[in-house]
XYZ file of C-alpha atoms in Angstrom:
344
model
C 0.172 0.111 0.013
C 1.328 3.439 -0.813
C 1.956 5.496 2.370
C 0.294 8.775 2.147
C 2.745 11.746 2.023
C 2.878 15.169 0.466
C 4.284 15.257 -3.116
C 6.370 18.034 -4.251
C 6.758 19.404 -7.772
C 9.259 21.744 -9.481
C 8.925 23.033 -13.027
C 10.207 25.626 -15.462
C 8.562 27.121 -18.594
C 10.453 27.399 -21.670
C 10.450 30.734 -23.504
C 9.029 29.352 -26.736
C 5.699 27.539 -26.401
C 4.715 28.074 -22.793
C 1.596 30.302 -23.350
C -1.955 29.314 -23.350
C -2.837 28.898 -19.735
C -5.964 29.550 -18.033
C -6.858 32.672 -16.251
C -6.710 31.186 -12.746
C -10.600 30.882 -12.377
C -11.826 27.541 -11.156
C -14.569 26.168 -13.431
C -17.282 24.283 -11.665
C -19.710 22.820 -14.134
C -21.344 19.731 -15.613
C -18.711 19.293 -18.270
C -16.087 22.026 -19.149
C -14.989 24.427 -21.658
C -11.295 25.597 -21.537
C -8.964 26.944 -24.130
C -5.305 25.797 -24.472
C -2.510 27.090 -26.711
C -1.937 25.574 -30.125
C 1.815 25.656 -29.663
C 1.804 23.938 -26.318
C 4.535 23.237 -23.826
C 8.081 22.099 -24.465
C 8.748 19.014 -26.396
C 7.121 20.297 -29.556
C 3.404 19.397 -30.239
C 3.957 21.320 -33.615
C 6.592 18.576 -34.411
C 9.747 20.441 -33.399
C 11.877 19.951 -30.383
C 12.149 23.146 -28.190
C 15.819 23.928 -27.269
C 15.066 27.368 -25.321
C 16.709 28.186 -22.162
C 14.746 27.201 -18.979
C 13.239 30.023 -17.015
C 12.121 29.553 -13.322
C 8.296 30.668 -13.195
C 8.222 30.404 -9.418
C 5.024 28.389 -9.719
C 6.268 25.607 -7.493
C 7.840 27.483 -4.578
C 6.899 26.134 -1.377
C 8.307 27.316 1.875
C 6.497 24.785 4.263
C 8.057 22.129 6.453
C 9.169 19.349 4.087
C 7.760 15.695 4.555
C 9.254 13.661 7.379
C 10.287 10.194 6.729
C 8.476 7.721 8.948
C 9.919 4.009 8.768
C 11.417 1.978 6.152
C 10.510 2.116 2.355
C 8.287 -0.687 1.095
C 10.385 -3.578 -0.014
C 10.783 -4.384 -3.787
C 10.847 -8.031 -4.529
C 11.651 -9.773 -7.812
C 13.149 -8.439 -11.028
C 11.976 -5.329 -12.582
C 9.124 -5.864 -15.158
C 10.160 -5.517 -19.074
C 8.922 -2.238 -20.857
C 5.466 -2.464 -22.357
C 5.329 -3.846 -25.858
C 6.416 -1.343 -28.582
C 8.616 0.498 -26.020
C 12.439 0.277 -26.639
C 14.657 -1.313 -23.984
C 16.110 0.642 -21.470
C 20.057 1.498 -21.980
C 22.341 -0.813 -20.340
C 23.853 0.074 -16.965
C 20.888 1.952 -15.341
C 19.764 0.720 -11.774
C 17.088 -1.835 -11.116
C 14.951 0.941 -9.627
C 15.453 3.071 -12.701
C 14.299 0.125 -14.819
C 11.236 -0.382 -12.533
C 10.248 3.383 -12.837
C 10.798 3.038 -16.628
C 8.389 0.096 -16.939
C 5.926 1.794 -14.590
C 5.899 5.105 -16.406
C 5.543 3.659 -20.068
C 2.817 1.134 -18.974
C 0.700 4.329 -17.888
C 1.723 6.273 -21.112
C 0.909 3.615 -23.458
C -2.450 2.948 -21.819
C -3.226 6.652 -21.940
C -2.240 6.889 -25.614
C 1.152 8.793 -25.102
C 4.271 7.697 -26.957
C 6.893 5.933 -25.009
C 9.388 7.969 -22.972
C 13.168 7.243 -22.927
C 15.331 6.884 -19.934
C 18.156 9.185 -20.078
C 21.388 8.221 -18.180
C 22.204 11.966 -17.431
C 18.737 12.556 -15.956
C 19.005 9.358 -13.982
C 22.330 10.783 -12.431
C 21.027 14.198 -11.664
C 17.984 12.637 -9.942
C 20.324 10.132 -8.035
C 22.428 13.159 -6.729
C 19.433 15.112 -5.572
C 18.137 12.219 -3.523
C 21.795 11.607 -2.203
C 21.528 15.247 -1.084
C 17.987 15.039 0.494
C 18.955 12.014 2.488
C 22.164 13.509 3.747
C 20.284 16.688 4.907
C 16.824 15.541 5.847
C 17.425 16.261 9.513
C 18.557 19.732 8.896
C 15.410 21.883 8.017
C 17.348 24.772 6.418
C 18.877 22.496 3.777
C 15.415 21.180 2.684
C 13.244 23.941 3.248
C 12.155 23.621 -0.528
C 13.020 19.824 -1.161
C 13.791 20.703 -4.784
C 16.452 23.286 -4.067
C 19.919 22.567 -2.817
C 21.878 24.698 -0.465
C 25.563 25.213 -1.479
C 26.732 25.076 2.204
C 24.946 21.646 2.983
C 26.368 18.187 2.735
C 26.458 16.474 -0.607
C 25.569 19.699 -2.623
C 25.425 19.025 -6.262
C 23.558 22.028 -7.740
C 20.860 24.171 -6.674
C 17.930 23.745 -9.016
C 16.801 20.633 -11.046
C 17.602 22.416 -14.430
C 21.102 23.022 -13.244
C 21.552 19.427 -11.801
C 20.494 18.042 -15.228
C 22.990 20.106 -17.245
C 25.739 19.289 -14.705
C 24.979 15.646 -15.087
C 25.221 15.915 -18.811
C 21.817 16.235 -20.270
C 21.796 18.109 -23.530
C 18.224 18.496 -23.970
C 15.599 20.879 -22.523
C 14.865 20.451 -18.793
C 11.325 20.531 -18.021
C 10.397 19.452 -14.575
C 11.104 17.393 -11.495
C 8.722 15.056 -9.347
C 9.805 14.165 -5.748
C 8.141 11.564 -3.410
C 9.312 10.182 -0.098
C 9.147 6.376 -0.220
C 12.399 5.128 -1.523
C 10.677 2.708 -3.716
C 10.300 3.285 -7.703
C 7.005 1.666 -8.700
C 4.859 2.969 -5.717
C 6.445 6.348 -6.128
C 5.488 6.310 -9.781
C 1.975 5.452 -8.927
C 1.817 8.197 -6.259
C 2.707 10.847 -8.834
C 0.102 9.384 -11.299
C -2.541 9.591 -8.699
C -2.266 13.377 -8.425
C -2.654 16.521 -10.737
C 0.532 18.452 -11.220
C 2.796 15.476 -10.595
C 0.956 13.309 -13.110
C 1.333 15.904 -15.849
C 5.032 15.264 -16.967
C 4.526 11.498 -16.749
C 1.816 11.325 -19.147
C 2.284 14.360 -20.984
C 2.884 13.337 -24.865
C 5.321 16.067 -25.370
C 7.618 15.145 -22.386
C 9.653 12.201 -23.719
C 12.782 11.805 -21.420
C 13.207 11.223 -17.872
C 15.431 9.724 -15.166
C 14.696 8.269 -11.667
C 17.140 8.328 -8.712
C 16.108 6.863 -5.321
C 17.413 6.523 -1.720
C 16.146 5.678 1.665
C 13.007 7.892 2.202
C 13.552 9.753 -1.271
C 12.456 9.456 -4.977
C 13.340 11.832 -7.543
C 12.103 11.757 -11.198
C 13.584 14.447 -13.559
C 12.162 15.249 -16.941
C 13.207 16.692 -20.224
C 11.565 17.497 -23.496
C 13.109 14.598 -25.677
C 11.764 13.551 -28.970
C 9.036 15.522 -30.911
C 5.318 14.304 -30.697
C 2.577 15.218 -33.347
C 0.249 17.787 -32.228
C -2.727 15.442 -33.194
C -1.985 13.074 -30.121
C -4.831 12.992 -27.555
C -3.964 11.002 -24.285
C -6.454 10.391 -21.456
C -6.069 9.059 -17.832
C -7.650 6.850 -16.600
C -7.246 5.385 -20.042
C -9.953 3.314 -21.910
C -10.721 0.104 -20.396
C -8.720 0.697 -17.252
C -9.847 -1.177 -14.050
C -9.215 -0.777 -10.392
C -9.156 2.826 -10.788
C -9.067 4.580 -7.387
C -12.290 6.221 -6.322
C -10.842 9.470 -4.663
C -8.154 12.067 -4.379
C -7.261 14.083 -1.217
C -5.242 17.048 -2.636
C -1.978 15.947 -0.915
C 0.607 17.673 -3.289
C 2.317 20.869 -3.540
C 1.411 23.140 -5.422
C -1.890 22.477 -3.910
C -4.894 21.926 -6.246
C -8.300 23.514 -5.347
C -10.607 21.569 -2.838
C -13.996 20.672 -4.034
C -17.017 22.640 -2.876
C -17.580 19.875 -0.052
C -13.996 19.528 0.944
C -11.578 16.713 0.456
C -11.695 13.936 -0.605
C -12.598 14.464 -4.295
C -13.234 11.979 -6.989
C -10.099 10.578 -8.591
C -8.219 12.759 -10.908
C -9.314 12.918 -14.537
C -7.198 14.149 -17.225
C -7.016 14.973 -20.970
C -3.808 15.836 -22.787
C -4.037 17.631 -26.091
C -2.959 20.642 -28.059
C -5.271 23.352 -29.337
C -8.539 23.794 -27.629
C -10.622 21.296 -25.493
C -14.319 22.407 -25.598
C -16.107 19.492 -23.925
C -15.339 17.103 -21.173
C -17.773 15.124 -19.190
C -17.881 11.973 -16.815
C -21.039 10.020 -16.590
C -21.969 6.906 -14.569
C -22.846 3.972 -16.827
C -26.583 3.764 -17.163
C -27.188 7.469 -16.339
C -27.873 10.266 -18.738
C -26.707 13.456 -16.917
C -22.938 14.134 -16.451
C -21.667 14.549 -12.983
C -20.687 17.929 -12.010
C -16.884 18.478 -11.883
C -14.241 20.959 -10.771
C -11.774 22.009 -13.269
C -8.238 22.525 -11.953
C -6.446 25.964 -12.894
C -3.508 25.281 -15.099
C 0.028 26.124 -14.268
C 1.881 28.160 -16.622
C 3.566 25.246 -18.315
C 0.339 22.959 -18.669
C -1.286 24.425 -21.556
C -1.393 20.837 -23.115
C -3.690 19.373 -20.497
C -7.003 19.795 -18.474
C -7.483 18.047 -15.220
C -10.813 17.753 -13.261
C -12.440 15.689 -10.664
C -15.932 15.021 -9.396
C -16.932 16.940 -6.029
C -17.218 13.690 -4.179
C -15.518 10.367 -4.421
C -16.560 8.076 -7.206
C -18.465 4.737 -6.457
C -16.688 1.687 -5.874
C -16.823 -1.099 -8.598
C -18.602 1.208 -10.975
C -18.108 1.778 -14.777
C -17.948 5.591 -15.779
C -18.089 6.765 -19.418
C -15.854 9.752 -20.386
C -16.463 12.144 -23.325
C -14.174 14.937 -24.745
C -14.228 17.082 -27.661
C -11.539 19.730 -29.040
C -9.872 21.109 -32.093
C -6.129 20.703 -32.731
C -6.120 21.946 -36.266
C -9.011 19.465 -37.063
C -11.981 18.814 -34.827
C -11.920 15.491 -32.841
C -14.153 13.601 -30.342
C -13.084 10.861 -28.081
C -15.260 8.461 -25.932
C -13.738 6.065 -23.425
C -14.686 4.313 -20.168
C -13.041 3.008 -16.948
C -14.038 1.001 -13.901
C -13.381 1.764 -10.282
C -11.841 -0.591 -7.909
C -14.362 -2.769 -5.802
């Protein structure tokens, strides 16, 4: 079972192709209408790869108390699973934990309709170095006031921000974001990120195509880069079509903090559509019903023009099939219908 802890996200917007966010208002309706940006976030939904310089947007600054490790991490047993069919093998020499993360990330991506992401050895190294720093300093609050930022005077310092760590480790692409969890176990950490809003984004995003995982006792870090280009016509969804055992709820435990539903936490499970252009309709309906369930649409961060996340005001029902519908325009009008079933 995944232990519940706060998740932390750090991200940068690239000067080219980071516009098109929302106005910050929370949309509370039976479906949704929300405009995105045709160019989209880094990674090139228009078929190009962005190589601009990363600029700190400040969106992920958090000065609260960092999570406290409580007890040993879950124990991994057995060899890591192979990558999903159609995904290339991971490069030789990466750790077993990174292989496990690679399989978990691409299993979710391929189900959602995103192209496979590649493990990058330099991103692995930068993530590993950051967990080394975090573990060395987790009892010194001033060193981890923001878990994503390293302090030069603290033990095992590598580089201050994730984009600097990626470059120092030898990454030659465009840095995009960093996820952190505090389990020290790759597969549960990946699932923990997927079960949120902002941390899920780079894992499923069709236009984020490279990542690296580093772990240590009580620390998981995943660093992301733009990677290969992806056609702007791709539409990815999570939960994906035919998915079963989907969680019924979300408790909002991540930083930055998404908005609470009108009745307070927990909400229904996080629903997401990744696209370019515009998304004009998105609904969830219980199978057998005719009226969509009201949802709360999460305001976008500056770099999230390629996705819309939303959730029902209350937890979903157990063992129940839900029907999803979305419509948009990415240069051509599209419609998508899919379904998923919650855990019993």
